[in-house]
């Protein structure tokens, strides 16, 4: 039995541990032993969530010993963790891992890949975001066990906090990090709730009086990496003296905006002042040195925003290499200017109707996609508008009042508290601030001022005595209250903060979804869809796509809706493997879906047999970059879908006629014309939607063995299969389809003397490359290298494969998951080929794809380094773009602005490309992508992929 209740706040900036002994309601903080200097250990309540990866011989191992046995963590290189890591990271650039928690929610990279420190040199050991997070928890576990040898942490009742805005993927990764750290059993709790639980616990003896005038509490938790917003309704007890009923009624979407962004803003200001380069342009620091500067600006910010702040502080950036001291440069920051930059930049005054500024892409720095608009106040206004309906109910205001911001979103912004007939706005009457940034009085005062202007009266501010540790303490409070300990105050109800929806694969253009778990569902309650049945086939795996929404719309389980708005967040897919029967037979099973919010705090879904409720298959969120590749047989599975093309049967009959099991006399001309015959039945193939394409692919896959009947059969099968599976991801079961298709790679083609068949073979793998894992792409690249290395000699010998040279070049450029070192080799080979007069212009397209700053589907850590790409760009700049049009687009791809200085080229190079593009009157979208951070439009996406994507497919 657990002897302690433990709360762990795994924060972006700091990790904090609180605990209470069994039978005792006194909550204490664990003083975590950590290195604070060379050979110096101290116990502190805050463990900075930082790692420092020292160079070989940089630090004496004897001075890094901690008071417990070393227990290496799988995937974790040697590192200093905590206070000393922060100090070292501020001195030495490029070796500190910070903000690992923010990376857990960044779906644009492989969060299990060793990619941190982001942008570090090749000789710096790397760690994955998951393992980095696990290392902080492992340090905490070791420190606890050293102090409590008879009560190991893994045996205690643990509550681990996460941002309320974390999606299911990020939550699953957090649980995985805890498991890696040796903490397999725990519960998750949202951080704003934990902060409020801390306040409730500290005021439990007089709670009715403390909240007597409150009806709606806004918890604003601004930490190092996220801004978390939560609304809690307060309903007084009927007798007026008992504890009130508390219900969470609103949670904000994920907002990667916090203290890190403020530090970064200061670092950008200091960077501009450190010195000017040639032509009056301020020197642009490398990503590693900017990271070092950010750490120093963090210290300056905390000093200048403190209550006893000096008038100014000096920020010093040490030199690099041998000029560590002599090359140091300093800049003074004044208290007033820092206050203006931080307060006015992140909490500007404005009306309750002012919404966040929308741009075509987020702001990227250190590889993380920060919001395009840093104004927390505008994000808060949007949050309150989204939840205006339930807020009005909580405040006892009329539901259809003219003053409702949600009903007047298009009106001119103002700062008045009423609108129309003097009807109060739905603005919370009580405020609880949490997070280290609110130690600065200027920031907390500004937020109070905003709410005062919006509601016409000051809000009641609940005092938070220790915003750095309140979440950890509140996690313990939550567990004590859940244990039904008398007199410890009320808990917070509200159930699931989100509604969850299963995306249906309709044949129509509009995406639709079905609600599987409504918002407000309490944990442990099963939600079934009795009227919705799904046909599944045992044997192969299944995959479901889900979305979630924090909107207060009262959706019901089983309700169908369109996914036309931006209110839905795409989640990682749910996957399961449905084993065949004991006899190995394939079997169709009718199932219904059951969803549950677990006690851990995560979504759980199961497929339940309609005929036998005891037969259940657990679905798990797929949060790795690739699904497991060891799937079973080649039969397809019916996925949830409600739309079928009206002439699909005719199309399948044509495929059966050509590739069916019964030998049929089909003239070679009819085989060659299969594609055009399908288009006559189904319409233009450019209009075939995702569901139809995958259905056709499944039919082709089932008949793959008959592709070898003739050279025409093989060529047509390869062409259609690749077209119907492109780009290899984006639909349910695509990972399974790729697994089945990959089995054909080792077989190769049958008609090896046919150059056209070789062309379709390479095109098949280019079109499906988005679904191929790194190891498979490396196998393809190895085969390509064997053909391309001596291409000229092979062509002279009449090797048929060389007739597909262009397709091999395009395929080599499309392999975005191979490590950057291999992409560099491909790019250099392409550049060498381009020095030959006979090389075709399309090879410039390939070079642009390999050197592109933004991957189309791959992880950002595999992008070619900017210094290499800059060399390639010089060769492109030497060309006449008017005569070699692919070179102009290649230059735009290589010089594209991402905002991530670990990938972006020097500003002067981008300026030159923009000037040249303007001179040849290139499409405006090409110029824009070089000068601004934008997403590709449809035309440029087609050009980048080499062809169009299926209608409705959006790569996320």
PDB file of N, CA and C in Angstrom, residues 553-593:
ATOM      1  N   UNK A 553     -20.291  23.393 -27.641  1.00  0.00           N
ATOM      2  CA  UNK A 553     -21.455  22.842 -28.333  1.00  0.00           C
ATOM      3  C   UNK A 553     -21.832  21.504 -27.705  1.00  0.00           C
ATOM      4  N   UNK A 554     -23.120  21.321 -27.460  1.00  0.00           N
ATOM      5  CA  UNK A 554     -23.593  20.124 -26.753  1.00  0.00           C
ATOM      6  C   UNK A 554     -23.805  18.976 -27.729  1.00  0.00           C
ATOM      7  N   UNK A 555     -22.717  18.413 -28.264  1.00  0.00           N
ATOM      8  CA  UNK A 555     -22.843  17.262 -29.143  1.00  0.00           C
ATOM      9  C   UNK A 555     -23.256  16.025 -28.342  1.00  0.00           C
ATOM     10  N   UNK A 556     -23.957  15.126 -29.002  1.00  0.00           N
ATOM     11  CA  UNK A 556     -24.378  13.881 -28.386  1.00  0.00           C
ATOM     12  C   UNK A 556     -23.647  12.718 -29.045  1.00  0.00           C
ATOM     13  N   UNK A 557     -23.455  11.641 -28.280  1.00  0.00           N
ATOM     14  CA  UNK A 557     -22.800  10.460 -28.833  1.00  0.00           C
ATOM     15  C   UNK A 557     -23.593   9.939 -30.024  1.00  0.00           C
ATOM     16  N   UNK A 558     -22.890   9.681 -31.121  1.00  0.00           N
ATOM     17  CA  UNK A 558     -23.535   9.194 -32.329  1.00  0.00           C
ATOM     18  C   UNK A 558     -23.952  10.282 -33.291  1.00  0.00           C
ATOM     19  N   UNK A 559     -23.824  11.542 -32.891  1.00  0.00           N
ATOM     20  CA  UNK A 559     -24.252  12.648 -33.753  1.00  0.00           C
ATOM     21  C   UNK A 559     -23.241  12.867 -34.876  1.00  0.00           C
ATOM     22  N   UNK A 560     -23.757  13.063 -36.092  1.00  0.00           N
ATOM     23  CA  UNK A 560     -22.923  13.333 -37.254  1.00  0.00           C
ATOM     24  C   UNK A 560     -22.753  14.828 -37.458  1.00  0.00           C
ATOM     25  N   UNK A 561     -21.578  15.246 -37.911  1.00  0.00           N
ATOM     26  CA  UNK A 561     -21.334  16.662 -38.147  1.00  0.00           C
ATOM     27  C   UNK A 561     -20.307  16.820 -39.246  1.00  0.00           C
ATOM     28  N   UNK A 562     -20.294  18.012 -39.865  1.00  0.00           N
ATOM     29  CA  UNK A 562     -19.299  18.351 -40.876  1.00  0.00           C
ATOM     30  C   UNK A 562     -18.069  18.942 -40.211  1.00  0.00           C
ATOM     31  N   UNK A 563     -16.902  18.674 -40.778  1.00  0.00           N
ATOM     32  CA  UNK A 563     -15.643  19.179 -40.229  1.00  0.00           C
ATOM     33  C   UNK A 563     -15.163  20.383 -41.031  1.00  0.00           C
ATOM     34  N   UNK A 564     -16.061  21.325 -41.249  1.00  0.00           N
ATOM     35  CA  UNK A 564     -15.718  22.455 -42.116  1.00  0.00           C
ATOM     36  C   UNK A 564     -14.986  23.564 -41.384  1.00  0.00           C
ATOM     37  N   UNK A 565     -15.132  23.661 -40.072  1.00  0.00           N
ATOM     38  CA  UNK A 565     -14.546  24.787 -39.334  1.00  0.00           C
ATOM     39  C   UNK A 565     -13.153  24.450 -38.851  1.00  0.00           C
ATOM     40  N   UNK A 566     -12.481  25.461 -38.260  1.00  0.00           N
ATOM     41  CA  UNK A 566     -11.122  25.289 -37.722  1.00  0.00           C
ATOM     42  C   UNK A 566     -11.130  24.894 -36.254  1.00  0.00           C
ATOM     43  N   UNK A 567     -12.310  24.571 -35.695  1.00  0.00           N
ATOM     44  CA  UNK A 567     -12.405  24.301 -34.267  1.00  0.00           C
ATOM     45  C   UNK A 567     -11.954  22.898 -33.896  1.00  0.00           C
ATOM     46  N   UNK A 568     -11.592  22.078 -34.882  1.00  0.00           N
ATOM     47  CA  UNK A 568     -11.274  20.683 -34.608  1.00  0.00           C
ATOM     48  C   UNK A 568      -9.768  20.458 -34.683  1.00  0.00           C
ATOM     49  N   UNK A 569      -9.261  19.740 -33.700  1.00  0.00           N
ATOM     50  CA  UNK A 569      -7.842  19.416 -33.606  1.00  0.00           C
ATOM     51  C   UNK A 569      -7.648  17.965 -34.036  1.00  0.00           C
ATOM     52  N   UNK A 570      -6.777  17.738 -35.019  1.00  0.00           N
ATOM     53  CA  UNK A 570      -6.499  16.376 -35.477  1.00  0.00           C
ATOM     54  C   UNK A 570      -5.590  15.671 -34.482  1.00  0.00           C
ATOM     55  N   UNK A 571      -5.967  14.454 -34.116  1.00  0.00           N
ATOM     56  CA  UNK A 571      -5.219  13.652 -33.152  1.00  0.00           C
ATOM     57  C   UNK A 571      -4.429  12.570 -33.874  1.00  0.00           C
ATOM     58  N   UNK A 572      -3.425  11.997 -33.202  1.00  0.00           N
ATOM     59  CA  UNK A 572      -2.761  10.837 -33.797  1.00  0.00           C
ATOM     60  C   UNK A 572      -3.788   9.733 -34.030  1.00  0.00           C
ATOM     61  N   UNK A 573      -3.575   8.891 -35.029  1.00  0.00           N
ATOM     62  CA  UNK A 573      -4.569   7.846 -35.316  1.00  0.00           C
ATOM     63  C   UNK A 573      -4.610   6.795 -34.219  1.00  0.00           C
ATOM     64  N   UNK A 574      -5.766   6.135 -34.114  1.00  0.00           N
ATOM     65  CA  UNK A 574      -5.921   4.987 -33.236  1.00  0.00           C
ATOM     66  C   UNK A 574      -5.681   3.733 -34.062  1.00  0.00           C
ATOM     67  N   UNK A 575      -4.933   2.806 -33.512  1.00  0.00           N
ATOM     68  CA  UNK A 575      -4.625   1.582 -34.243  1.00  0.00           C
ATOM     69  C   UNK A 575      -4.879   0.356 -33.371  1.00  0.00           C
ATOM     70  N   UNK A 576      -5.129  -0.758 -34.035  1.00  0.00           N
ATOM     71  CA  UNK A 576      -5.272  -2.039 -33.335  1.00  0.00           C
ATOM     72  C   UNK A 576      -5.016  -3.144 -34.336  1.00  0.00           C
ATOM     73  N   UNK A 577      -4.566  -4.261 -33.840  1.00  0.00           N
ATOM     74  CA  UNK A 577      -4.423  -5.443 -34.688  1.00  0.00           C
ATOM     75  C   UNK A 577      -5.482  -6.441 -34.259  1.00  0.00           C
ATOM     76  N   UNK A 578      -6.357  -6.793 -35.195  1.00  0.00           N
ATOM     77  CA  UNK A 578      -7.415  -7.740 -34.907  1.00  0.00           C
ATOM     78  C   UNK A 578      -6.936  -9.130 -35.284  1.00  0.00           C
ATOM     79  N   UNK A 579      -6.602  -9.965 -34.324  1.00  0.00           N
ATOM     80  CA  UNK A 579      -6.031 -11.275 -34.655  1.00  0.00           C
ATOM     81  C   UNK A 579      -7.058 -12.152 -35.361  1.00  0.00           C
ATOM     82  N   UNK A 580      -6.597 -13.025 -36.259  1.00  0.00           N
ATOM     83  CA  UNK A 580      -7.525 -13.954 -36.911  1.00  0.00           C
ATOM     84  C   UNK A 580      -8.044 -14.975 -35.919  1.00  0.00           C
ATOM     85  N   UNK A 581      -8.994 -15.783 -36.346  1.00  0.00           N
ATOM     86  CA  UNK A 581      -9.531 -16.819 -35.476  1.00  0.00           C
ATOM     87  C   UNK A 581      -8.444 -17.827 -35.146  1.00  0.00           C
ATOM     88  N   UNK A 582      -8.723 -18.669 -34.157  1.00  0.00           N
ATOM     89  CA  UNK A 582      -7.728 -19.651 -33.731  1.00  0.00           C
ATOM     90  C   UNK A 582      -7.346 -20.591 -34.865  1.00  0.00           C
ATOM     91  N   UNK A 583      -8.273 -20.754 -35.809  1.00  0.00           N
ATOM     92  CA  UNK A 583      -7.978 -21.615 -36.957  1.00  0.00           C
ATOM     93  C   UNK A 583      -7.270 -20.864 -38.061  1.00  0.00           C
ATOM     94  N   UNK A 584      -7.014 -19.568 -37.835  1.00  0.00           N
ATOM     95  CA  UNK A 584      -6.320 -18.766 -38.825  1.00  0.00           C
ATOM     96  C   UNK A 584      -7.223 -18.268 -39.931  1.00  0.00           C
ATOM     97  N   UNK A 585      -8.525 -18.436 -39.776  1.00  0.00           N
ATOM     98  CA  UNK A 585      -9.458 -18.009 -40.823  1.00  0.00           C
ATOM     99  C   UNK A 585      -9.729 -16.516 -40.742  1.00  0.00           C
ATOM    100  N   UNK A 586      -9.945 -15.932 -41.909  1.00  0.00           N
ATOM    101  CA  UNK A 586     -10.385 -14.544 -41.963  1.00  0.00           C
ATOM    102  C   UNK A 586     -11.874 -14.504 -41.641  1.00  0.00           C
ATOM    103  N   UNK A 587     -12.288 -13.502 -40.932  1.00  0.00           N
ATOM    104  CA  UNK A 587     -13.673 -13.442 -40.499  1.00  0.00           C
ATOM    105  C   UNK A 587     -14.124 -11.993 -40.439  1.00  0.00           C
ATOM    106  N   UNK A 588     -15.271 -11.720 -41.009  1.00  0.00           N
ATOM    107  CA  UNK A 588     -15.866 -10.399 -40.905  1.00  0.00           C
ATOM    108  C   UNK A 588     -16.631 -10.305 -39.590  1.00  0.00           C
ATOM    109  N   UNK A 589     -16.415  -9.226 -38.868  1.00  0.00           N
ATOM    110  CA  UNK A 589     -17.047  -9.049 -37.566  1.00  0.00           C
ATOM    111  C   UNK A 589     -17.768  -7.722 -37.548  1.00  0.00           C
ATOM    112  N   UNK A 590     -19.006  -7.747 -37.103  1.00  0.00           N
ATOM    113  CA  UNK A 590     -19.760  -6.503 -36.899  1.00  0.00           C
ATOM    114  C   UNK A 590     -19.444  -5.998 -35.496  1.00  0.00           C
ATOM    115  N   UNK A 591     -19.003  -4.759 -35.399  1.00  0.00           N
ATOM    116  CA  UNK A 591     -18.610  -4.213 -34.100  1.00  0.00           C
ATOM    117  C   UNK A 591     -19.239  -2.832 -33.906  1.00  0.00           C
ATOM    118  N   UNK A 592     -19.259  -2.421 -32.669  1.00  0.00           N
ATOM    119  CA  UNK A 592     -19.579  -1.043 -32.331  1.00  0.00           C
ATOM    120  C   UNK A 592     -18.401  -0.478 -31.553  1.00  0.00           C
ATOM    121  N   UNK A 593     -18.311   0.812 -31.505  1.00  0.00           N
ATOM    122  CA  UNK A 593     -17.207   1.463 -30.803  1.00  0.00           C
ATOM    123  C   UNK A 593     -17.651   1.906 -29.420  1.00  0.00           C
TER     124      UNK A 593
END
